[in-house]
mmCIF file of C-alpha atoms in Angstrom:
data_model
loop_
_atom_site.group_PDB
_atom_site.id
_atom_site.type_symbol
_atom_site.label_atom_id
_atom_site.label_comp_id
_atom_site.label_asym_id
_atom_site.label_seq_id
_atom_site.Cartn_x
_atom_site.Cartn_y
_atom_site.Cartn_z
ATOM 1 C CA UNK A 1 13.520 -18.473 -16.105
ATOM 2 C CA UNK A 2 9.780 -19.036 -16.358
ATOM 3 C CA UNK A 3 7.197 -17.246 -14.220
ATOM 4 C CA UNK A 4 5.995 -19.083 -11.115
ATOM 5 C CA UNK A 5 2.248 -19.026 -10.614
ATOM 6 C CA UNK A 6 2.484 -19.627 -6.858
ATOM 7 C CA UNK A 7 4.560 -16.451 -6.522
ATOM 8 C CA UNK A 8 2.038 -14.447 -8.534
ATOM 9 C CA UNK A 9 4.739 -13.513 -11.050
ATOM 10 C CA UNK A 10 3.822 -11.400 -14.069
ATOM 11 C CA UNK A 11 7.037 -9.943 -15.430
ATOM 12 C CA UNK A 12 6.966 -6.416 -16.815
ATOM 13 C CA UNK A 13 8.372 -6.515 -20.353
ATOM 14 C CA UNK A 14 7.591 -3.014 -21.672
ATOM 15 C CA UNK A 15 10.582 -0.660 -21.182
ATOM 16 C CA UNK A 16 8.446 2.454 -21.619
ATOM 17 C CA UNK A 17 6.358 1.639 -18.555
ATOM 18 C CA UNK A 18 9.383 0.573 -16.538
ATOM 19 C CA UNK A 19 10.998 3.908 -17.333
ATOM 20 C CA UNK A 20 7.888 5.820 -16.234
ATOM 21 C CA UNK A 21 7.754 4.018 -12.901
ATOM 22 C CA UNK A 22 11.438 4.670 -12.209
ATOM 23 C CA UNK A 23 11.081 8.331 -13.172
ATOM 24 C CA UNK A 24 8.213 8.743 -10.691
ATOM 25 C CA UNK A 25 10.179 7.668 -7.583
ATOM 26 C CA UNK A 26 10.690 10.918 -5.615
ATOM 27 C CA UNK A 27 13.999 10.067 -3.942
ATOM 28 C CA UNK A 28 16.496 12.843 -3.292
ATOM 29 C CA UNK A 29 20.306 12.443 -2.984
ATOM 30 C CA UNK A 30 21.184 10.593 0.202
ATOM 31 C CA UNK A 31 17.824 8.824 0.430
ATOM 32 C CA UNK A 32 17.767 5.063 -0.089
ATOM 33 C CA UNK A 33 15.720 3.165 -2.658
ATOM 34 C CA UNK A 34 14.459 -0.400 -2.330
ATOM 35 C CA UNK A 35 12.858 -2.402 -5.130
ATOM 36 C CA UNK A 36 10.519 -5.190 -4.095
ATOM 37 C CA UNK A 37 10.375 -8.264 -6.339
ATOM 38 C CA UNK A 38 12.653 -7.255 -9.241
ATOM 39 C CA UNK A 39 12.108 -10.562 -11.079
ATOM 40 C CA UNK A 40 13.827 -10.311 -14.436
ATOM 41 C CA UNK A 41 15.009 -6.765 -13.765
ATOM 42 C CA UNK A 42 12.971 -4.756 -16.279
ATOM 43 C CA UNK A 43 12.271 -2.025 -13.732
ATOM 44 C CA UNK A 44 15.586 -2.532 -11.927
ATOM 45 C CA UNK A 45 17.611 -1.341 -14.918
ATOM 46 C CA UNK A 46 15.840 2.007 -14.962
ATOM 47 C CA UNK A 47 15.919 2.418 -11.184
ATOM 48 C CA UNK A 48 19.631 1.657 -11.101
ATOM 49 C CA UNK A 49 20.313 4.387 -13.650
ATOM 50 C CA UNK A 50 18.773 6.922 -11.270
ATOM 51 C CA UNK A 51 19.778 5.394 -7.950
ATOM 52 C CA UNK A 52 23.199 3.711 -7.876
ATOM 53 C CA UNK A 53 23.580 1.923 -4.569
ATOM 54 C CA UNK A 54 19.927 0.897 -4.420
ATOM 55 C CA UNK A 55 18.741 -2.311 -2.747
ATOM 56 C CA UNK A 56 16.592 -5.087 -4.186
ATOM 57 C CA UNK A 57 14.787 -7.905 -2.384
ATOM 58 C CA UNK A 58 13.817 -11.044 -4.324
ATOM 59 C CA UNK A 59 12.468 -14.330 -2.950
ATOM 60 C CA UNK A 60 12.868 -16.378 -6.151
ATOM 61 C CA UNK A 61 16.311 -18.006 -6.141
ATOM 62 C CA UNK A 62 15.959 -18.916 -9.813
ATOM 63 C CA UNK A 63 15.788 -15.228 -10.674
ATOM 64 C CA UNK A 64 19.026 -14.189 -9.001
ATOM 65 C CA UNK A 65 21.488 -15.317 -11.654
ATOM 66 C CA UNK A 66 19.603 -13.720 -14.529
ATOM 67 C CA UNK A 67 19.055 -10.574 -12.495
ATOM 68 C CA UNK A 68 22.741 -10.190 -11.638
ATOM 69 C CA UNK A 69 23.668 -10.796 -15.271
ATOM 70 C CA UNK A 70 21.267 -8.095 -16.436
ATOM 71 C CA UNK A 71 22.355 -5.542 -13.851
ATOM 72 C CA UNK A 72 26.075 -6.235 -14.129
ATOM 73 C CA UNK A 73 28.518 -5.269 -11.412
ATOM 74 C CA UNK A 74 26.943 -1.969 -10.456
ATOM 75 C CA UNK A 75 26.724 -0.539 -6.965
ATOM 76 C CA UNK A 76 23.617 -2.292 -5.748
ATOM 77 C CA UNK A 77 22.749 -4.798 -3.028
ATOM 78 C CA UNK A 78 20.565 -7.793 -3.797
ATOM 79 C CA UNK A 79 18.853 -9.544 -0.884
ATOM 80 C CA UNK A 80 17.626 -13.098 -1.437
ATOM 81 C CA UNK A 81 14.739 -12.989 1.043
ATOM 82 C CA UNK A 82 10.968 -13.063 1.296
ATOM 83 C CA UNK A 83 9.910 -9.424 1.477
ATOM 84 C CA UNK A 84 7.390 -10.240 4.210
ATOM 85 C CA UNK A 85 10.219 -11.297 6.502
ATOM 86 C CA UNK A 86 12.710 -8.724 5.246
ATOM 87 C CA UNK A 87 13.925 -5.953 7.544
ATOM 88 C CA UNK A 88 13.698 -2.786 5.460
ATOM 89 C CA UNK A 89 16.336 -1.272 7.710
ATOM 90 C CA UNK A 90 18.914 -3.316 5.788
ATOM 91 C CA UNK A 91 18.328 -0.966 2.853
ATOM 92 C CA UNK A 92 18.966 2.083 5.039
ATOM 93 C CA UNK A 93 16.617 4.837 6.174
ATOM 94 C CA UNK A 94 15.211 7.196 5.018
ATOM 95 C CA UNK A 95 13.898 5.002 2.249
ATOM 96 C CA UNK A 96 11.710 5.042 -0.857
ATOM 97 C CA UNK A 97 10.159 1.745 -1.952
ATOM 98 C CA UNK A 98 9.088 0.758 -5.464
ATOM 99 C CA UNK A 99 8.086 -2.357 -7.318
ATOM 100 C CA UNK A 100 5.756 -4.360 -9.505
ATOM 101 C CA UNK A 101 3.962 -6.238 -6.744
ATOM 102 C CA UNK A 102 2.677 -9.801 -7.081
ATOM 103 C CA UNK A 103 -1.108 -9.814 -7.159
ATOM 104 C CA UNK A 104 -1.456 -12.452 -4.454
ATOM 105 C CA UNK A 105 0.309 -10.529 -1.656
ATOM 106 C CA UNK A 106 0.313 -6.967 -2.971
ATOM 107 C CA UNK A 107 -1.887 -5.556 -0.197
ATOM 108 C CA UNK A 108 0.244 -7.226 2.478
ATOM 109 C CA UNK A 109 3.420 -5.661 1.044
ATOM 110 C CA UNK A 110 1.770 -2.237 0.928
ATOM 111 C CA UNK A 111 0.726 -2.524 4.586
ATOM 112 C CA UNK A 112 4.180 -3.626 5.705
ATOM 113 C CA UNK A 113 5.854 -0.814 3.761
ATOM 114 C CA UNK A 114 3.682 1.985 5.113
ATOM 115 C CA UNK A 115 4.001 0.820 8.703
ATOM 116 C CA UNK A 116 7.677 1.803 8.460
ATOM 117 C CA UNK A 117 6.562 5.442 8.130
ATOM 118 C CA UNK A 118 8.005 8.001 8.569
ATOM 119 C CA UNK A 119 11.306 6.182 7.948
ATOM 120 C CA UNK A 120 9.820 5.099 4.625
ATOM 121 C CA UNK A 121 9.201 8.339 2.743
ATOM 122 C CA UNK A 122 7.204 7.048 -0.206
ATOM 123 C CA UNK A 123 5.982 3.989 -2.037
ATOM 124 C CA UNK A 124 5.511 3.734 -5.811
ATOM 125 C CA UNK A 125 3.868 0.428 -6.620
ATOM 126 C CA UNK A 126 2.212 -1.291 -9.543
ATOM 127 C CA UNK A 127 -0.737 -3.450 -8.530
ATOM 128 C CA UNK A 128 -3.940 -4.871 -9.952
ATOM 129 C CA UNK A 129 -6.059 -1.917 -11.091
ATOM 130 C CA UNK A 130 -8.928 -2.918 -8.822
ATOM 131 C CA UNK A 131 -6.631 -2.697 -5.796
ATOM 132 C CA UNK A 132 -5.235 0.668 -6.886
ATOM 133 C CA UNK A 133 -8.749 2.073 -7.265
ATOM 134 C CA UNK A 134 -9.585 0.972 -3.721
ATOM 135 C CA UNK A 135 -6.432 2.646 -2.406
ATOM 136 C CA UNK A 136 -7.165 6.027 -3.999
ATOM 137 C CA UNK A 137 -10.930 5.871 -3.444
ATOM 138 C CA UNK A 138 -12.725 8.891 -1.979
ATOM 139 C CA UNK A 139 -15.559 8.845 0.579
ATOM 140 C CA UNK A 140 -19.082 7.974 -0.628
ATOM 141 C CA UNK A 141 -17.674 5.373 -3.019
ATOM 142 C CA UNK A 142 -18.328 1.645 -2.830
ATOM 143 C CA UNK A 143 -14.598 1.173 -3.380
ATOM 144 C CA UNK A 144 -13.821 3.118 -0.201
ATOM 145 C CA UNK A 145 -12.836 0.572 2.444
ATOM 146 C CA UNK A 146 -10.297 -0.388 5.062
ATOM 147 C CA UNK A 147 -7.389 -0.358 2.613
ATOM 148 C CA UNK A 148 -8.367 3.139 1.436
ATOM 149 C CA UNK A 149 -8.354 4.522 4.974
ATOM 150 C CA UNK A 150 -5.182 2.662 5.934
ATOM 151 C CA UNK A 151 -3.200 3.988 2.963
ATOM 152 C CA UNK A 152 -4.581 7.516 3.080
ATOM 153 C CA UNK A 153 -3.715 7.806 6.759
ATOM 154 C CA UNK A 154 -0.067 7.970 5.698
ATOM 155 C CA UNK A 155 -0.450 10.484 2.875
ATOM 156 C CA UNK A 156 -2.327 11.374 -0.278
ATOM 157 C CA UNK A 157 -2.723 8.347 -2.530
ATOM 158 C CA UNK A 158 -2.348 9.203 -6.226
ATOM 159 C CA UNK A 159 -3.074 7.074 -9.267
ATOM 160 C CA UNK A 160 -0.188 7.771 -11.667
ATOM 161 C CA UNK A 161 -1.061 5.729 -14.754
ATOM 162 C CA UNK A 162 -2.525 2.458 -15.982
ATOM 163 C CA UNK A 163 -0.617 -0.423 -17.566
ATOM 164 C CA UNK A 164 -2.316 -2.809 -20.034
ATOM 165 C CA UNK A 165 -2.060 -6.620 -19.860
ATOM 166 C CA UNK A 166 0.133 -6.679 -22.974
ATOM 167 C CA UNK A 167 2.990 -5.082 -21.023
ATOM 168 C CA UNK A 168 3.547 -8.310 -19.055
ATOM 169 C CA UNK A 169 4.570 -11.913 -19.467
ATOM 170 C CA UNK A 170 2.555 -13.946 -18.897
ATOM 171 C CA UNK A 171 -0.302 -11.682 -19.896
ATOM 172 C CA UNK A 172 -2.619 -11.195 -16.883
ATOM 173 C CA UNK A 173 -6.388 -11.192 -17.174
ATOM 174 C CA UNK A 174 -6.679 -7.758 -15.566
ATOM 175 C CA UNK A 175 -5.334 -4.258 -16.047
ATOM 176 C CA UNK A 176 -2.673 -2.899 -13.699
ATOM 177 C CA UNK A 177 -2.114 0.572 -12.286
ATOM 178 C CA UNK A 178 0.773 2.446 -10.712
ATOM 179 C CA UNK A 179 -0.027 4.446 -7.594
ATOM 180 C CA UNK A 180 2.118 6.492 -5.245
ATOM 181 C CA UNK A 181 1.921 7.638 -1.647
ATOM 182 C CA UNK A 182 4.340 10.255 -0.361
ATOM 183 C CA UNK A 183 4.254 9.937 3.419
ATOM 184 C CA UNK A 184 3.120 13.060 5.244
ATOM 185 C CA UNK A 185 5.948 14.645 7.216
ATOM 186 C CA UNK A 186 3.653 14.959 10.214
ATOM 187 C CA UNK A 187 2.283 11.410 10.110
ATOM 188 C CA UNK A 188 3.374 10.794 13.704
ATOM 189 C CA UNK A 189 1.469 13.887 14.810
ATOM 190 C CA UNK A 190 -1.840 12.659 13.345
ATOM 191 C CA UNK A 191 -2.050 9.934 15.947
ATOM 192 C CA UNK A 192 0.483 8.602 18.414
ATOM 193 C CA UNK A 193 2.224 5.567 16.960
ATOM 194 C CA UNK A 194 1.153 3.479 19.929
ATOM 195 C CA UNK A 195 -2.483 3.975 18.870
ATOM 196 C CA UNK A 196 -2.075 3.090 15.190
ATOM 197 C CA UNK A 197 -2.970 -0.554 15.692
ATOM 198 C CA UNK A 198 -6.050 0.393 17.686
ATOM 199 C CA UNK A 199 -7.150 2.885 15.050
ATOM 200 C CA UNK A 200 -6.761 0.475 12.153
ATOM 201 C CA UNK A 201 -8.623 -2.199 14.134
ATOM 202 C CA UNK A 202 -11.395 0.332 14.841
ATOM 203 C CA UNK A 203 -11.729 1.080 11.125
ATOM 204 C CA UNK A 204 -11.676 -2.638 10.331
ATOM 205 C CA UNK A 205 -14.596 -3.134 12.707
ATOM 206 C CA UNK A 206 -16.497 -0.375 10.935
ATOM 207 C CA UNK A 207 -16.105 -1.975 7.529
ATOM 208 C CA UNK A 208 -16.914 -5.502 8.725
ATOM 209 C CA UNK A 209 -20.572 -5.025 7.737
ATOM 210 C CA UNK A 210 -20.273 -2.219 5.262
ATOM 211 C CA UNK A 211 -23.887 -2.194 4.068
ATOM 212 C CA UNK A 212 -25.201 -1.506 7.574
ATOM 213 C CA UNK A 213 -25.275 1.858 9.305
ATOM 214 C CA UNK A 214 -21.922 2.606 10.889
ATOM 215 C CA UNK A 215 -23.315 3.245 14.389
ATOM 216 C CA UNK A 216 -25.085 -0.118 14.297
ATOM 217 C CA UNK A 217 -21.950 -1.931 13.126
ATOM 218 C CA UNK A 218 -19.784 -0.406 15.842
ATOM 219 C CA UNK A 219 -22.371 -1.320 18.449
ATOM 220 C CA UNK A 220 -22.429 -4.933 17.285
ATOM 221 C CA UNK A 221 -18.635 -5.213 17.033
ATOM 222 C CA UNK A 222 -17.495 -3.192 20.052
ATOM 223 C CA UNK A 223 -20.372 -3.684 22.470
ATOM 224 C CA UNK A 224 -21.560 -0.167 23.202
ATOM 225 C CA UNK A 225 -25.034 1.153 22.435
ATOM 226 C CA UNK A 226 -25.812 2.248 18.904
ATOM 227 C CA UNK A 227 -26.858 5.647 20.249
ATOM 228 C CA UNK A 228 -23.382 6.200 21.707
ATOM 229 C CA UNK A 229 -21.820 6.072 18.241
ATOM 230 C CA UNK A 230 -24.742 7.816 16.567
ATOM 231 C CA UNK A 231 -24.440 10.755 18.966
ATOM 232 C CA UNK A 232 -20.701 11.037 18.259
ATOM 233 C CA UNK A 233 -21.328 11.112 14.513
ATOM 234 C CA UNK A 234 -24.099 13.679 14.903
ATOM 235 C CA UNK A 235 -21.810 15.816 17.037
ATOM 236 C CA UNK A 236 -19.271 15.704 14.212
ATOM 237 C CA UNK A 237 -21.911 17.043 11.850
ATOM 238 C CA UNK A 238 -22.396 13.663 10.181
ATOM 239 C CA UNK A 239 -25.726 11.935 9.671
ATOM 240 C CA UNK A 240 -26.070 9.306 12.400
ATOM 241 C CA UNK A 241 -27.375 6.873 9.742
ATOM 242 C CA UNK A 242 -24.152 7.123 7.705
ATOM 243 C CA UNK A 243 -22.473 4.006 6.303
ATOM 244 C CA UNK A 244 -18.753 3.230 6.744
ATOM 245 C CA UNK A 245 -17.863 4.046 3.138
ATOM 246 C CA UNK A 246 -19.080 7.639 3.548
ATOM 247 C CA UNK A 247 -16.261 8.681 5.904
ATOM 248 C CA UNK A 248 -12.807 9.838 4.843
ATOM 249 C CA UNK A 249 -9.624 9.261 6.821
ATOM 250 C CA UNK A 250 -9.895 12.554 8.726
ATOM 251 C CA UNK A 251 -13.429 11.740 9.838
ATOM 252 C CA UNK A 252 -12.406 8.227 10.869
ATOM 253 C CA UNK A 253 -9.608 9.717 12.976
ATOM 254 C CA UNK A 254 -11.991 12.129 14.694
ATOM 255 C CA UNK A 255 -14.524 9.351 15.239
ATOM 256 C CA UNK A 256 -11.850 7.130 16.800
ATOM 257 C CA UNK A 257 -10.485 9.868 19.052
ATOM 258 C CA UNK A 258 -13.923 10.861 20.364
ATOM 259 C CA UNK A 259 -15.045 7.272 20.826
ATOM 260 C CA UNK A 260 -11.855 6.647 22.759
ATOM 261 C CA UNK A 261 -11.090 3.577 20.720
ATOM 262 C CA UNK A 262 -13.805 1.720 22.601
#
């Protein structure tokens, strides 16, 4: 089975890295595990050793036969579906999710996974290093953006280790990294679930013109006076001339609450 470019497939071939990813998944007895995009099963073998009864979701029909042959007749469930249309509830909650994500839809898979919180307890994903650095980025960094705030809303984002191009077939042109987010137990208490969409949209507006002052951007995008947002920031002890990248997730939450999502 050859890799399919349109699926963004780069198969992990280095057992040492596959073993490290599997070892990092923080699932306890009785908690489900789902692997996204197992491909040829390099990571699946190591996950299955730790988590008999795990679930796997794979869109590539050509991969299924080889995958079943590699994994044998163990206690696992393989779903032949597109992960973007897959109901994670089929794998059972509470759930931990892991995988070597395709570069072309990695961010979309991350977003879908975390929006299952708190029923999803953690995600341990390998992605393009540039994406991982955005996810774990701190305030005052040019890499800090919407994806940083989105991911860090759910829990602390940690960079676990880097994986070189030589660990894959075909060899990608970029380095990869494995990151992990363990979902905060009180994620629902941070903000009512019914306001999540509004909050993430608010943050998206803020980063839509990231080189401009945040108060100016919010005024342009949401229609209120620049001074309205500047006064809120000043009241939070933040320079009214601050740029979007200078705020962390806690400050974005406070800003959203005080602004009333307007």
